[in-house]
Amino acid sequence: MSSSDDARATDTTPFDRAHTDDLMSFLAASPSPYHAVATAAERLEKAGFRQVEETDAWDGTSGGKYVLRGGAIIAWYVPEGAAPHTPFRIIGAHTDSPNLRVKPQPDMGGHGWRQIAVELYGGPLLNSWLDRDLGLAGRLSLRDGTTRLVNVDRPLLRVPQLAIHLDRSIHEKGLQLDKQKHMQPIWGLSDRVGEGDLISFLEEEAGLTAGSVTGWDLMTHALEAPAYLGRDRELLAGPRMDNLLSVHSGTAALAAVSGRGDLTYIPVLAAFDHEENGSQADTGADGPLLGSVLERSVFARGGTYEDKARAFAGTICLSSDTGHAVHPNYAERHDPTHHPRANGGPILKVNVNQRYATDGSGRAVFAAACERAGVPWQSFVSNNAMPCGTTIGPITAARHGIRTVDIGVAILSMHSARELCGAQDPYLLANALVAFLEG
């Protein structure tokens, strides 16, 4: 099936809705990267996968396995009788999204207001976080060396916008936000700044004893539930679709092919943290995690360095991340001949300067997978006058010498607290990913 702006799916079957309904549940259950990997792991456990610890010796048995490290998960399925040099087919994605993250000394305030000190993570659309009821979620590190997930999923914080009466020129000069002064949320009233108040509150929320928390990785999340939108409910609005949409589809695809006896590749899901700030972390795509897991899988099956080199040479990665659907109010910002549409199927992302890793051979791999799945697909390329974003794709290709193709789903409002996509596109992406993993 060739790429075409007109190759759009128009009917939503009940099974399509079931997949999108499940995505909505996944988004709601995953307000932080730590929750996202826990949710993915739970689903993989139901499909027969088991967790392996990085500190343990690994065996070469077949079956589904996964590694958790912070906000990252690497999962793979070894078919019965797989040789040590068997190549991998990898779905790459990331678990983090732009948001507001709690600083090391969080308690602040003034003028009778109690506030939380936050730092901007990634590149959030700041205006989308204004006047929105926010929850707080993430990971608490305890004095005994363990961690605990916490999720205050109710109205707790709010970043109030200045009233127009106090900024009469806003419509002439535009909204101007100071990242330090104007983005600190309120969470109550007080004439004093109570040091330790927030962490004490979260210890109570998590059922922990006072003073047991010594570290934290906490972030805000929008509380509105994911929802269908439009007259015919053909659109999906929700938080963190960049890039939990791909994590969800990748998890579903990996679970779907596990147990297959005819696989000639080892299917892998690699969902990394910290893509939004450059991937340079031990849980990021520019870290050693993926390479370490793949190498250990080869060696656990009795492989040698030569087997590892052969396996990597035959490996292909689909780096799946959201991209830009053509915006009806800003169509001139897009390339004039490439206008990806909602519900038009997954997009193939191309940039000749290697901001995306796709080349002609990668296009052929993706086209073949979509054809086998009966899925329409589209091409995306940036307007030459607009700087192009990037993904984990080029990092994966360069760091591991793995052929990589950048794909995804076209959305609007990327990096907003609430994004928008076609309600059918997640299902179409998942089907393409299944066909890719099947080889």
Coordinates of N, CA and C in Angstrom, one line a residue, residues 89-93 316-321 348 362 365-366 369 392 403-407 429 432-433 436-437:
R89 N 13.9 -7.6 16.4 CA 13.0 -6.5 15.9 C 12.5 -5.7 17.0
I90 N 12.9 -4.4 17.0 CA 12.7 -3.6 18.2 C 11.7 -2.5 17.9
I91 N 10.8 -2.3 18.9 CA 9.9 -1.1 18.9 C 10.5 -0.2 19.9
G92 N 10.9 1.0 19.5 CA 11.4 2.0 20.4 C 10.4 3.1 20.7
A93 N 10.4 3.5 22.0 CA 9.4 4.6 22.4 C 10.0 5.3 23.6
I316 N 16.5 -4.6 13.2 CA 15.8 -3.4 12.8 C 15.0 -2.9 13.9
C317 N 15.0 -1.5 14.0 CA 14.2 -0.8 15.1 C 13.2 0.1 14.4
L318 N 12.0 0.0 14.9 CA 11.0 1.1 14.6 C 11.0 2.0 15.7
S319 N 11.5 3.2 15.6 CA 11.4 4.3 16.6 C 10.0 4.9 16.5
S320 N 9.1 4.6 17.4 CA 7.7 5.1 17.3 C 7.5 6.3 18.2
D321 N 7.2 7.4 17.7 CA 6.9 8.6 18.4 C 5.9 9.5 17.7
L348 N 5.4 7.9 8.4 CA 6.8 7.6 8.2 C 7.5 8.9 8.3
G362 N 14.7 1.7 5.0 CA 13.8 1.7 6.2 C 12.3 1.9 5.7
V365 N 10.9 -1.4 4.6 CA 10.5 -2.2 5.8 C 9.2 -1.8 6.3
F366 N 9.0 -0.5 6.6 CA 7.8 0.0 7.1 C 6.6 -0.2 6.2
A369 N 5.5 -3.8 6.3 CA 4.7 -4.2 7.5 C 3.3 -3.6 7.4
I392 N 14.4 9.3 19.5 CA 15.4 8.3 19.9 C 16.0 7.6 18.7
R403 N 19.9 -0.7 12.2 CA 19.1 0.0 11.2 C 17.8 0.5 11.9
T404 N 17.4 1.7 11.7 CA 16.3 2.3 12.5 C 15.4 3.1 11.5
V405 N 14.1 3.0 11.8 CA 13.1 3.7 11.0 C 12.3 4.5 12.0
D406 N 12.1 5.8 11.7 CA 11.2 6.7 12.5 C 9.8 6.7 12.0
I407 N 8.9 6.4 12.9 CA 7.5 6.3 12.6 C 6.7 7.0 13.7
L429 N -1.7 1.9 14.2 CA -0.3 1.8 14.6 C 0.0 0.4 15.2
A432 N 0.2 -2.3 12.6 CA 1.5 -2.2 11.8 C 2.6 -2.8 12.7
L433 N 2.7 -2.5 14.0 CA 3.7 -3.0 14.8 C 3.7 -4.5 15.0
F436 N 5.2 -5.9 11.9 CA 6.6 -5.7 11.9 C 7.3 -6.7 12.8
L437 N 6.8 -6.9 14.0 CA 7.4 -7.9 14.9 C 7.4 -9.3 14.3

